[in-house]
Amino acid sequence: MPNAHDVLFRTLADPTRRAIFERLCREGEQTVGALTSKSGVSQPAVSKHLGLLRQAGLVRDRHEGRQTHYSAQLGALSPLIDWTSQMAGFWETRFDDLEDLLKRMDQ
Amino acid sequence: MPNAHDVLFRTLADPTRRAIFERLCREGEQTVGALTSKSGVSQPAVSKHLGLLRQAGLVRDRHEGRQTHYSAQLGALSPLIDWTSQMAGFWETRFDDLEDLLKRMDQ
DNA sequence: TCAATCAATAGCCAGAAGGTTATCGATCAC
DNA sequence: GTGATCGATAACCTTCTGGCTATTGATTGA
């Protein structure tokens, strides 16, 4: 049972997949065809990546006739932001502890 | 030729490896033995993970006699923080563009 | 000196992951 | 209705990855 961080890191770890997500962030909603033409891999590969991005909550799909439009869901990045600031928080806490220790030793 | 984001995401994608890094962030410097005892995998596996974390710049090693102490290098997370805020930035820019468009349409 | 301990490396294996081509269902254009 | 297009799925293959055991090198302690 992978947690939210697992899914996010794993999903964004692949360069091709992350490039697709970045493009959606930069340029907004796009069809599978448009994404495929700039991706360097085949259409099925792109579809598979989009499926994983959707499972991770990183993109939304919208069907319109026979084409599917995908767009980035930026809110899905929150756990990642939380994680990094948490790590930074631990760091600072330990640093503060060290400062305290040094201060006490100084007395 | 993978870029900095690639390396960071890929390195942090594995749960076991990320758990080791988190532990180093939370609790500070630790020996390989200490990390192994709480990791659920074998010592060679831990050493391999530490090697990858070191390659990614996420940890530092310090040799002391026959034991090796590892500690987190939090600065290595910067590219990741930059990336997320960049994505958020694109999002807001596009949102502003949409607002502008709506405003112009309104006139 | 010799046995024990710590961590890294070597070599191997199973499973996951990303890619491909082929195909299918659905929609659109004629 | 028929052929073309769009995107998802199926089936398959290859490579990468993370795990293991065994071993080695270095250091320590008896």
Short mmCIF file of C-alpha atoms (C1' of nucleotides) in Angstrom, two decimals:
data_model
loop_
_atom_site.label_atom_id
_atom_site.label_comp_id
_atom_site.label_asym_id
_atom_site.label_seq_id
_atom_site.Cartn_x
_atom_site.Cartn_y
_atom_site.Cartn_z
CA MET A 1 0.00 0.00 0.00
CA PRO A 2 2.03 2.91 -1.31
CA ASN A 3 1.38 6.30 0.27
CA ALA A 4 0.84 9.63 -1.47
CA HIS A 5 4.52 10.50 -1.55
CA ASP A 6 5.41 7.18 -3.12
CA VAL A 7 2.93 7.66 -5.92
CA LEU A 8 3.98 11.24 -6.62
CA PHE A 9 7.71 10.60 -6.63
CA ARG A 10 7.35 7.42 -8.67
CA THR A 11 5.06 9.06 -11.19
CA LEU A 12 7.29 12.10 -11.66
CA ALA A 13 10.51 10.09 -11.76
CA ASP A 14 10.21 9.16 -15.43
CA PRO A 15 11.56 11.95 -17.70
CA THR A 16 9.10 11.37 -20.53
CA ARG A 17 6.16 11.39 -18.17
CA ARG A 18 7.39 14.41 -16.24
CA ALA A 19 7.92 16.25 -19.53
CA ILE A 20 4.29 15.64 -20.42
CA PHE A 21 3.20 17.00 -17.06
CA GLU A 22 5.47 20.04 -17.41
CA ARG A 23 4.04 20.78 -20.82
CA LEU A 24 0.52 20.65 -19.44
CA CYS A 25 1.56 23.04 -16.67
CA ARG A 26 3.24 25.46 -19.08
CA GLU A 27 0.76 25.42 -21.91
CA GLY A 28 -2.47 24.25 -20.36
CA GLU A 29 -4.96 21.74 -21.68
CA GLN A 30 -3.88 19.58 -24.63
CA THR A 31 -5.12 16.61 -26.61
CA VAL A 32 -3.36 13.27 -26.67
CA GLY A 33 -2.40 13.87 -30.29
CA ALA A 34 -0.77 17.21 -29.53
CA LEU A 35 1.15 15.73 -26.62
CA THR A 36 2.23 12.73 -28.69
CA SER A 37 3.61 14.86 -31.52
CA LYS A 38 6.05 16.57 -29.16
CA SER A 39 6.92 13.67 -26.92
CA GLY A 40 9.25 11.53 -29.00
CA VAL A 41 7.40 8.33 -28.16
CA SER A 42 4.41 6.54 -29.62
CA GLN A 43 0.78 7.42 -28.95
CA PRO A 44 0.15 4.30 -26.84
CA ALA A 45 3.16 5.19 -24.72
CA VAL A 46 1.76 8.68 -24.17
CA SER A 47 -1.64 7.27 -23.28
CA LYS A 48 -0.03 4.98 -20.75
CA HIS A 49 1.84 7.88 -19.18
CA LEU A 50 -1.33 9.95 -19.06
CA GLY A 51 -3.09 7.06 -17.37
CA LEU A 52 -0.46 6.95 -14.64
CA LEU A 53 -0.52 10.74 -14.25
CA ARG A 54 -4.29 10.57 -13.87
CA GLN A 55 -4.04 7.78 -11.29
CA ALA A 56 -1.64 9.99 -9.34
CA GLY A 57 -4.16 12.82 -9.50
CA LEU A 58 -1.71 15.00 -11.42
CA VAL A 59 -3.93 15.42 -14.48
CA ARG A 60 -7.62 15.54 -15.38
CA ASP A 61 -9.17 14.31 -18.61
CA ARG A 62 -12.05 15.81 -20.51
CA HIS A 63 -13.69 13.96 -23.40
CA GLU A 64 -14.88 15.94 -26.38
CA GLY A 65 -16.03 13.92 -29.34
CA ARG A 66 -13.35 11.48 -30.25
CA GLN A 67 -10.55 13.42 -28.68
CA THR A 68 -9.48 13.59 -25.05
CA HIS A 69 -8.13 16.77 -23.51
CA TYR A 70 -5.77 16.55 -20.55
CA SER A 71 -4.92 19.30 -18.09
CA ALA A 72 -2.64 19.56 -15.06
CA GLN A 73 -4.08 19.39 -11.57
CA LEU A 74 -1.59 21.44 -9.68
CA GLY A 75 -3.14 20.79 -6.30
CA ALA A 76 -1.83 17.26 -6.51
CA LEU A 77 1.67 18.62 -5.91
CA SER A 78 0.83 19.68 -2.35
CA PRO A 79 2.01 16.47 -0.66
CA LEU A 80 5.33 16.93 -2.40
CA ILE A 81 5.66 20.51 -1.18
CA ASP A 82 4.65 19.41 2.31
CA TRP A 83 7.25 16.65 2.29
CA THR A 84 10.11 18.92 1.28
CA SER A 85 9.25 21.56 3.86
CA GLN A 86 8.89 18.84 6.47
CA MET A 87 12.39 17.60 5.67
CA ALA A 88 13.65 21.16 5.86
CA GLY A 89 11.84 21.51 9.17
CA PHE A 90 13.58 18.49 10.65
CA TRP A 91 16.86 19.92 9.52
CA GLU A 92 16.26 23.26 11.21
CA THR A 93 15.00 21.63 14.38
CA ARG A 94 18.15 19.59 14.67
CA PHE A 95 20.18 22.67 13.93
CA ASP A 96 18.39 24.56 16.68
CA ASP A 97 19.05 21.67 19.05
CA LEU A 98 22.70 21.88 18.17
CA GLU A 99 22.71 25.62 18.79
CA ASP A 100 21.07 25.07 22.17
CA LEU A 101 23.65 22.47 23.03
CA LEU A 102 26.51 24.72 22.07
CA LYS A 103 24.94 27.57 24.02
CA ARG A 104 24.66 25.41 27.12
CA MET A 105 28.21 24.18 26.70
CA ASP A 106 29.34 27.76 26.44
CA GLN A 107 28.03 28.64 29.86
CA MET B 1 22.38 12.67 -19.76
CA PRO B 2 19.84 13.03 -16.98
CA ASN B 3 19.37 16.47 -15.44
CA ALA B 4 19.22 17.37 -11.76
CA HIS B 5 15.46 16.87 -11.52
CA ASP B 6 15.71 13.41 -13.04
CA VAL B 7 18.29 12.30 -10.52
CA LEU B 8 16.42 13.72 -7.55
CA PHE B 9 13.01 12.32 -8.47
CA ARG B 10 14.40 8.95 -9.40
CA THR B 11 16.50 8.70 -6.26
CA LEU B 12 13.63 9.64 -3.97
CA ALA B 13 11.10 7.46 -5.79
CA ASP B 14 12.06 4.26 -4.02
CA PRO B 15 10.30 3.93 -0.63
CA THR B 16 13.14 2.14 1.13
CA ARG B 17 15.67 4.68 -0.07
CA ARG B 18 13.47 7.64 0.76
CA ALA B 19 12.86 6.19 4.24
CA ILE B 20 16.61 6.13 4.81
CA PHE B 21 16.89 9.75 3.73
CA GLU B 22 13.95 10.76 5.92
CA ARG B 23 15.53 9.07 8.90
CA LEU B 24 18.77 10.96 8.32
CA CYS B 25 16.79 14.19 8.12
CA ARG B 26 14.84 13.46 11.29
CA GLU B 27 17.56 12.00 13.45
CA GLY B 28 20.80 13.29 11.99
CA GLU B 29 23.98 11.40 11.28
CA GLN B 30 23.88 7.60 11.51
CA THR B 31 26.10 4.64 10.77
CA VAL B 32 25.30 2.07 8.11
CA GLY B 33 24.66 -0.50 10.81
CA ALA B 34 22.14 1.69 12.60
CA LEU B 35 20.34 2.44 9.35
CA THR B 36 20.35 -1.23 8.36
CA SER B 37 18.82 -2.39 11.65
CA LYS B 38 15.72 -0.22 11.07
CA SER B 39 15.38 -0.59 7.33
CA GLY B 40 13.98 -4.07 6.85
CA VAL B 41 16.49 -4.94 4.14
CA SER B 42 20.03 -6.32 4.16
CA GLN B 43 23.18 -4.31 4.79
CA PRO B 44 24.35 -4.51 1.16
CA ALA B 45 20.97 -3.18 0.06
CA VAL B 46 21.32 -0.25 2.44
CA SER B 47 24.85 0.43 1.23
CA LYS B 48 23.62 0.47 -2.35
CA HIS B 49 20.86 2.94 -1.46
CA LEU B 50 23.32 5.14 0.38
CA GLY B 51 25.58 5.07 -2.66
CA LEU B 52 22.76 6.32 -4.86
CA LEU B 53 21.75 8.96 -2.31
CA ARG B 54 25.36 10.12 -2.23
CA GLN B 55 25.55 10.26 -6.03
CA ALA B 56 22.46 12.44 -5.97
CA GLY B 57 24.13 14.73 -3.46
CA LEU B 58 21.45 14.01 -0.89
CA VAL B 59 23.81 12.58 1.72
CA ARG B 60 27.41 12.93 2.84
CA ASP B 61 29.61 10.20 4.27
CA ARG B 62 32.22 10.46 6.98
CA HIS B 63 34.61 7.61 7.72
CA GLU B 64 35.57 6.92 11.29
CA GLY B 65 37.57 3.78 11.87
CA ARG B 66 35.74 0.90 10.30
CA GLN B 67 32.36 2.53 10.40
CA THR B 68 30.86 5.06 8.02
CA HIS B 69 28.56 7.81 9.20
CA TYR B 70 26.01 9.27 6.80
CA SER B 71 24.16 12.55 7.10
CA ALA B 72 21.54 14.34 5.00
CA GLN B 73 22.55 17.21 2.75
CA LEU B 74 19.38 19.22 2.72
CA GLY B 75 20.60 21.74 0.18
CA ALA B 76 20.35 19.05 -2.45
CA LEU B 77 16.58 19.40 -2.29
CA SER B 78 16.65 22.92 -3.75
CA PRO B 79 16.18 21.88 -7.38
CA LEU B 80 13.09 19.98 -6.31
CA ILE B 81 11.67 22.98 -4.49
CA ASP B 82 12.51 25.17 -7.49
CA TRP B 83 10.77 22.76 -9.83
CA THR B 84 7.54 22.65 -7.83
CA SER B 85 7.35 26.41 -7.48
CA GLN B 86 8.11 26.78 -11.18
CA MET B 87 5.18 24.49 -12.00
CA ALA B 88 2.99 26.47 -9.64
CA GLY B 89 4.22 29.62 -11.35
CA PHE B 90 3.20 28.41 -14.79
CA TRP B 91 -0.18 27.59 -13.38
CA GLU B 92 -0.71 31.07 -12.00
CA THR B 93 0.58 32.73 -15.16
CA ARG B 94 -1.90 30.84 -17.25
CA PHE B 95 -4.60 31.70 -14.77
CA ASP B 96 -3.69 35.38 -15.01
CA ASP B 97 -3.78 35.14 -18.81
CA LEU B 98 -7.26 33.70 -18.55
CA GLU B 99 -8.31 36.52 -16.26
CA ASP B 100 -6.93 39.04 -18.72
CA LEU B 101 -8.80 37.38 -21.54
CA LEU B 102 -12.05 37.39 -19.62
CA LYS B 103 -11.50 41.02 -18.67
CA ARG B 104 -10.97 41.99 -22.30
CA MET B 105 -13.99 40.00 -23.38
CA ASP B 106 -16.02 41.81 -20.77
CA GLN B 107 -15.33 45.20 -22.30
"C1'" DT C 1 48.64 -12.48 15.48
"C1'" DC C 2 44.13 -13.89 14.79
"C1'" DA C 3 39.25 -13.72 15.16
"C1'" DA C 4 35.47 -10.70 14.81
"C1'" DT C 5 33.07 -6.73 13.07
"C1'" DC C 6 31.81 -3.07 9.72
"C1'" DA C 7 30.81 -1.59 5.23
"C1'" DA C 8 31.54 -2.01 0.25
"C1'" DT C 9 31.58 -4.79 -3.85
"C1'" DA C 10 30.55 -8.72 -6.97
"C1'" DG C 11 27.43 -11.65 -9.02
"C1'" DC C 12 23.08 -13.27 -9.53
"C1'" DC C 13 17.87 -13.32 -9.98
"C1'" DA C 14 12.87 -11.93 -10.16
"C1'" DG C 15 9.81 -8.51 -11.07
"C1'" DA C 16 8.67 -3.89 -12.53
"C1'" DA C 17 8.70 -0.45 -16.02
"C1'" DG C 18 8.81 1.69 -20.44
"C1'" DG C 19 8.86 0.95 -25.13
"C1'" DT C 20 6.97 -1.11 -29.39
"C1'" DT C 21 3.26 -2.93 -32.90
"C1'" DA C 22 -1.38 -4.53 -33.58
"C1'" DT C 23 -6.04 -3.94 -32.68
"C1'" DC C 24 -10.46 -2.24 -31.12
"C1'" DG C 25 -14.37 1.09 -30.08
"C1'" DA C 26 -16.04 5.31 -30.85
"C1'" DT C 27 -16.69 9.41 -33.41
"C1'" DC C 28 -16.52 12.24 -37.40
"C1'" DA C 29 -16.59 13.44 -42.53
"C1'" DC C 30 -18.07 12.37 -46.82
"C1'" DG D 1 -23.06 3.46 -44.43
"C1'" DT D 2 -18.21 3.57 -45.10
"C1'" DG D 3 -13.72 4.90 -44.53
"C1'" DA D 4 -10.62 7.66 -41.75
"C1'" DT D 5 -9.11 9.45 -37.36
"C1'" DC D 6 -8.52 9.56 -32.29
"C1'" DG D 7 -7.26 7.43 -28.22
"C1'" DA D 8 -7.31 3.27 -25.20
"C1'" DT D 9 -6.09 -1.49 -24.61
"C1'" DA D 10 -3.67 -5.94 -25.44
"C1'" DA D 11 0.29 -8.58 -26.02
"C1'" DC D 12 4.90 -8.78 -26.09
"C1'" DC D 13 9.90 -7.70 -25.43
"C1'" DT D 14 13.98 -5.63 -23.30
"C1'" DT D 15 16.09 -3.10 -19.93
"C1'" DC D 16 16.42 -1.34 -15.45
"C1'" DT D 17 15.95 -1.93 -10.53
"C1'" DG D 18 16.03 -3.62 -5.99
"C1'" DG D 19 16.71 -7.48 -3.47
"C1'" DC D 20 19.59 -11.42 -1.98
"C1'" DT D 21 24.03 -14.24 -0.68
"C1'" DA D 22 28.88 -14.52 -0.76
"C1'" DT D 23 33.06 -12.32 -0.44
"C1'" DT D 24 36.59 -8.88 0.27
"C1'" DG D 25 39.17 -5.09 2.63
"C1'" DA D 26 39.89 -2.60 6.51
"C1'" DT D 27 39.86 -1.93 11.36
"C1'" DT D 28 39.48 -3.29 15.96
"C1'" DG D 29 40.17 -5.99 20.16
"C1'" DA D 30 41.72 -10.02 22.59
#
